[in-house]
Structure formats: C-alpha cells, structure tokens
C-alpha cells in the first residue's frame, strides 16, 4: 500500500525511498498526484536550460540516407561528426511501423504496475544486463533527473529471451535487428573518414562489441522550469542511435560556447551522436558533444537510444590509421571497462570523463 502523499513528501529521505528504493520512479510521484517538485529535483541555475542560452537560428544537419552509396552522404556524415557531433538521418531504411511500435512498447513497459517493474531493479534483477531505474546514478547525484529508464544490454538473442521483460522483449530485439544495417553503414562511413578501409572482426569488437538499448520515460513534471530530465553529459559510446517521440526536449551544446540548440523531432528520423569512445579513437577529429534533456509539464515523453560500445575488455586509444601520417596522439590507451566505471560511478558532469583519458 502506498503511503499518503503528504507523508511521502514530508522529507527528502522518504521521497528518495519511494522513488528509488521502492521502485516507484518519478512516474510514481506523478501517479499519486504530486503538485510541486520535491527539492532533490530542483536543479541549480547553472544546470537549467533557459531561453537566454538557447539559440533558434541554427540546427544540426539532417541527412538523407536514401542512397548510402552516394559520396555526398559519406561527406555529410563525416562533416557533421567533426563539426557538430550530432546529426539526424532520414530515409534510412527502418520502417515507420517499427519506429512507432518501439515507442508504444516504451509506454507499455512504464505503465506496468510497480511490482512488475521492480523485478528489474539493481537489487532484484536476475541479470546485470537488465536494469530498471531512475535518474542516472541516484546515490551519487546531488540533484536527481526527472526520468525513469529500462536498460537492456544485448549479449545474445538467447540471453535476451531468458532475461529481458516479456512486455518488451520481442519488440526490443526486432528494433535492434532493424537498426543493424543503419548502424553498420554509419560506422563504415565514419571509419572511411579516418582512413580505415575495412572493419574486420577486431575493429567490429572495438566499435560495437556491446550493444545497449534503453527505454527512457520522462513523465509530466509539475515544475519543469526548475528541473531536467537528464543532466549535461556526453555519451561514452562509439555512437548512439536515438529515436525521439514527437514531443521534443533534447538539447545539444554548440562547440566551444555556452549556447544550446534544440533538436526538433523529425518524423521517421534517427538522431545520431558521436560518443567519447569514437572521439578518442579519432584523436579528436570526431567530437562527442554535451547534451541534455529538459523536463516538460504537458506530456509524458519517451525516447529509445541504442548505444554502441567497445567491449569492456577492449583497450581504446587513437587508431593507428589516424596516426599513420605522424599525427601525435592526444589520448592514452585506456581499458574501456575502466572508462565506463569512472562514468557510471558519479553524476553527470558535462565532458569531464574524457579529460581523464588525455595524455
């Protein structure tokens, strides 16, 4: 039985217990009729995205991928990776039906009773590759993000069939398979821009040795201007392939500035961004970029990112092909498992993690 709202909100410890330890998430706060934002969700001013730091006369590239073999597509993708770190692709080959289905699946999972979702929390999940949670790392964060999530690491279809939630298992596997060609095409073109002519088995493990699909849920927020869905960070992946719904809320930071640009939802588009791992491999030719998600007070929002990572046992550093003409390495060689441990054991902090990999 859920305690009355005033009792839950009576102190920060009770809110944390309700949201995190009892597994209700921020959706649970909305479900019991919360009218104002608990103080641990109120972000400091410097973390909020306000109109004074948002520009509306610029946007990330939208690339038509209807012909992957067109040299212009390769040029546009590599240029976007260098100058923006983000781009959208349209006419990529993944059907609208598949995209709509995975968004519906996201809503379906988060609308399950708490007792069902709680089976997949860190304390209860029978597999470390399946995780239901909230915010990012609640125990390490000073202020929490207005987001719940389900994270599924894909090791094999058999493993997924055994451990992933039945409410989204088939749809998540179908979505991963549907995006596989897009992922491989984009990685091939990006590698071509780094003088890598062939992605052999070793390179494939380095680029996409591990796949993770997330279902992100951002419920309506009572005071969205005071909070964020996800704080400022860069991804640690090689690349991330993100599906937005039609509500919007993703913002990216323009290089070397303190201004932010909204990435408006484009029907049928996939948002691609460069992660820290590829910035390191490219020796800074391609850039991972700070981004964040704002909260909103009108709609329940979902997004579905696929993160492509090196294997945990991979050692990442500037690729030899990048350095073959005498370019000096900016980054040291680092075990990817060590890099991920640093990232996941603290709250979001912009691009601080990648600084630790520099020589």
PDB file of N, CA and C in Angstrom, residues 7 15 70 91 127 132 157 165 218 252 262 265 271 287 348:
ATOM      1  N   UNK A   7       2.800  12.405   3.539  1.00  0.00           N
ATOM      2  CA  UNK A   7       3.803  11.654   4.300  1.00  0.00           C
ATOM      3  C   UNK A   7       5.029  11.371   3.438  1.00  0.00           C
ATOM      4  N   UNK A  15      11.107  10.697   0.128  1.00  0.00           N
ATOM      5  CA  UNK A  15      10.971  10.803  -1.328  1.00  0.00           C
ATOM      6  C   UNK A  15      11.948   9.862  -2.014  1.00  0.00           C
ATOM      7  N   UNK A  70      25.959   7.053 -52.163  1.00  0.00           N
ATOM      8  CA  UNK A  70      26.233   8.388 -52.690  1.00  0.00           C
ATOM      9  C   UNK A  70      27.376   9.015 -51.882  1.00  0.00           C
ATOM     10  N   UNK A  91      15.093   8.664 -44.226  1.00  0.00           N
ATOM     11  CA  UNK A  91      15.107   7.680 -45.324  1.00  0.00           C
ATOM     12  C   UNK A  91      16.228   6.660 -45.134  1.00  0.00           C
ATOM     13  N   UNK A 127      19.640 -10.588 -13.789  1.00  0.00           N
ATOM     14  CA  UNK A 127      20.745 -10.374 -14.725  1.00  0.00           C
ATOM     15  C   UNK A 127      21.255  -8.941 -14.600  1.00  0.00           C
ATOM     16  N   UNK A 132      16.167  -1.714 -14.403  1.00  0.00           N
ATOM     17  CA  UNK A 132      15.148  -0.663 -14.315  1.00  0.00           C
ATOM     18  C   UNK A 132      15.581   0.302 -13.224  1.00  0.00           C
ATOM     19  N   UNK A 157      20.649 -13.171 -28.516  1.00  0.00           N
ATOM     20  CA  UNK A 157      19.188 -13.286 -28.520  1.00  0.00           C
ATOM     21  C   UNK A 157      18.721 -14.293 -27.475  1.00  0.00           C
ATOM     22  N   UNK A 165      12.392  -8.354 -20.007  1.00  0.00           N
ATOM     23  CA  UNK A 165      10.960  -8.374 -19.664  1.00  0.00           C
ATOM     24  C   UNK A 165      10.105  -8.822 -20.846  1.00  0.00           C
ATOM     25  N   UNK A 218       9.995  10.100 -19.503  1.00  0.00           N
ATOM     26  CA  UNK A 218      10.010  11.415 -18.860  1.00  0.00           C
ATOM     27  C   UNK A 218       8.560  11.835 -18.601  1.00  0.00           C
ATOM     28  N   UNK A 252      21.481  20.199 -27.480  1.00  0.00           N
ATOM     29  CA  UNK A 252      22.924  19.959 -27.603  1.00  0.00           C
ATOM     30  C   UNK A 252      23.658  21.285 -27.463  1.00  0.00           C
ATOM     31  N   UNK A 262      18.095  23.233 -29.716  1.00  0.00           N
ATOM     32  CA  UNK A 262      17.088  22.180 -29.616  1.00  0.00           C
ATOM     33  C   UNK A 262      17.152  21.292 -30.851  1.00  0.00           C
ATOM     34  N   UNK A 265      12.043  17.071 -33.063  1.00  0.00           N
ATOM     35  CA  UNK A 265      11.691  15.766 -33.622  1.00  0.00           C
ATOM     36  C   UNK A 265      11.340  15.890 -35.100  1.00  0.00           C
ATOM     37  N   UNK A 271      18.294  10.148 -34.592  1.00  0.00           N
ATOM     38  CA  UNK A 271      19.333  11.097 -34.184  1.00  0.00           C
ATOM     39  C   UNK A 271      20.598  10.303 -33.880  1.00  0.00           C
ATOM     40  N   UNK A 287      33.796  14.589 -32.730  1.00  0.00           N
ATOM     41  CA  UNK A 287      33.581  15.162 -31.401  1.00  0.00           C
ATOM     42  C   UNK A 287      32.322  14.612 -30.732  1.00  0.00           C
ATOM     43  N   UNK A 348      26.226  13.096 -13.701  1.00  0.00           N
ATOM     44  CA  UNK A 348      26.585  13.735 -14.967  1.00  0.00           C
ATOM     45  C   UNK A 348      27.374  15.016 -14.703  1.00  0.00           C
TER      46      UNK A 348
END
